[in-house]
Amino acid sequence: MAEKVVPTRDSFGRLQDGTEISRFTFKNKSDVTVRIINYGGIITDILVPDKNGKVVDINLGFDDIKGYEARHPYFGAICGRVANRIAGGTFSLDGKEYQLPVNNGPNHLHGGVKGFDK
């Protein structure tokens, strides 16, 4: 039977507009911890014990919400509508052409200007 992991919740800070951001921590009996915030479902920490039992963070990210609110290279972001680029920010579906916002030179990258990481 699978181990039941009950998350804890604490504050990760506030956005510039004052919105409170919560962090949820999941920890199992093997001392593996994952922390996720309710700002785009971003994974902020993945803590695992090394071969000597020392717990280390193997996730790239920021220590507070300010780093995630600013422009960053999608640290911890879950995949959204698009994982990669749509060349020229356009695609065709059923014969109709769609123009997407471009945010990577002439391309649409990872969901656009406001992707799922926000």
C-alpha positions as a printed NumPy array, in Angstrom:
array([[  0.   ,   0.   ,   0.   ],
       [  1.293,   3.451,  -0.916],
       [  2.422,   5.806,   1.797],
       [  0.013,   8.658,   2.508],
       [  1.769,  12.038,   2.394],
       [ -0.116,  14.981,   3.884],
       [  1.137,  18.373,   2.706],
       [  1.821,  21.298,   5.006],
       [  1.181,  24.878,   3.955],
       [  3.054,  28.086,   4.711],
       [  3.552,  31.534,   3.185],
       [  6.049,  32.033,   0.367],
       [  5.527,  35.805,   0.298],
       [  3.393,  38.313,  -1.546],
       [  3.302,  39.394,  -5.163],
       [  3.827,  43.054,  -6.017],
       [  0.035,  43.442,  -6.171],
       [ -0.274,  42.096,  -2.587],
       [ -1.532,  38.606,  -3.452],
       [ -0.411,  36.054,  -0.847],
       [  1.478,  33.08 ,  -2.298],
       [  1.279,  29.75 ,  -0.471],
       [  3.903,  27.016,  -0.462],
       [  2.908,  23.38 ,  -0.033],
       [  5.458,  20.916,   1.323],
       [  5.236,  17.166,   0.718],
       [  7.655,  14.916,   2.628],
       [  7.794,  11.143,   2.682],
       [  9.314,   8.69 ,   5.14 ],
       [ 12.453,   8.403,   2.962],
       [ 13.217,  12.09 ,   3.664],
       [ 12.349,  13.21 ,   0.127],
       [ 10.695,  16.641,   0.147],
       [  9.003,  18.537,  -2.68 ],
       [  7.76 ,  22.11 ,  -2.302],
       [  5.278,  23.68 ,  -4.72 ],
       [  3.81 ,  27.189,  -4.742],
       [  0.37 ,  28.247,  -5.923],
       [  1.922,  30.664,  -8.411],
       [  1.851,  28.646, -11.613],
       [  2.308,  25.351,  -9.765],
       [  6.043,  26.068,  -9.639],
       [  8.22 ,  23.436,  -7.975],
       [ 10.547,  25.464,  -5.729],
       [ 12.481,  22.651,  -4.039],
       [ 13.242,  18.97 ,  -4.476],
       [ 15.205,  17.798,  -1.443],
       [ 16.707,  14.328,  -1.444],
       [ 19.272,  12.561,   0.716],
       [ 22.613,  11.866,  -0.959],
       [ 24.502,   8.572,  -0.551],
       [ 25.703,   9.731,   2.892],
       [ 22.241,  10.784,   4.046],
       [ 22.869,  14.548,   3.71 ],
       [ 19.739,  16.218,   2.323],
       [ 20.435,  18.397,  -0.732],
       [ 18.24 ,  20.487,  -3.031],
       [ 18.461,  19.247,  -6.63 ],
       [ 16.042,  21.818,  -8.072],
       [ 17.035,  25.144,  -9.637],
       [ 14.996,  28.008,  -8.266],
       [ 14.706,  31.055,  -6.07 ],
       [ 14.428,  31.513,  -2.311],
       [ 11.458,  33.89 ,  -2.495],
       [  8.583,  34.919,  -4.749],
       [ 10.394,  37.958,  -6.164],
       [ 12.639,  35.731,  -8.293],
       [  9.67 ,  33.918,  -9.801],
       [  7.652,  37.079, -10.34 ],
       [ 10.526,  38.618, -12.324],
       [ 11.554,  37.268, -15.696],
       [ 13.4  ,  33.965, -15.255],
       [ 14.285,  30.867, -17.32 ],
       [ 11.147,  28.943, -16.262],
       [ 12.776,  27.449, -13.132],
       [ 10.416,  24.868, -11.642],
       [  7.612,  25.652, -14.079],
       [  5.276,  22.867, -15.094],
       [  4.663,  22.459, -18.809],
       [  1.717,  24.426, -20.043],
       [  0.157,  24.846, -23.423],
       [  3.503,  24.631, -25.244],
       [  6.834,  23.165, -24.192],
       [  9.247,  24.786, -26.641],
       [  8.842,  27.307, -29.445],
       [  6.238,  27.877, -32.096],
       [  8.151,  29.387, -35.001],
       [  6.897,  32.797, -36.028],
       [  4.214,  32.593, -33.342],
       [  1.738,  31.141, -35.851],
       [  0.101,  27.801, -36.455],
       [ -2.75 ,  26.425, -38.558],
       [ -5.59 ,  24.285, -37.287],
       [ -8.353,  22.981, -39.546],
       [ -7.311,  25.431, -42.25 ],
       [ -7.423,  28.497, -39.998],
       [ -4.232,  30.37 , -39.134],
       [ -3.708,  31.58 , -35.549],
       [ -1.274,  34.287, -34.425],
       [  0.104,  33.914, -30.9  ],
       [  1.949,  36.519, -28.835],
       [  5.699,  36.369, -29.458],
       [  8.096,  36.504, -26.531],
       [ 11.301,  34.947, -27.871],
       [ 12.403,  37.02 , -30.84 ],
       [  9.871,  36.172, -33.564],
       [  8.704,  33.007, -31.751],
       [  6.11 ,  31.996, -29.189],
       [  7.953,  30.309, -26.286],
       [  6.464,  28.158, -23.476],
       [  2.94 ,  29.554, -23.603],
       [  3.671,  33.178, -24.44 ],
       [  3.947,  36.397, -22.515],
       [  1.983,  35.044, -19.564],
       [  2.61 ,  31.32 , -19.566],
       [  1.492,  28.725, -17.036],
       [  4.495,  29.634, -14.884],
       [  2.652,  32.779, -13.674]])
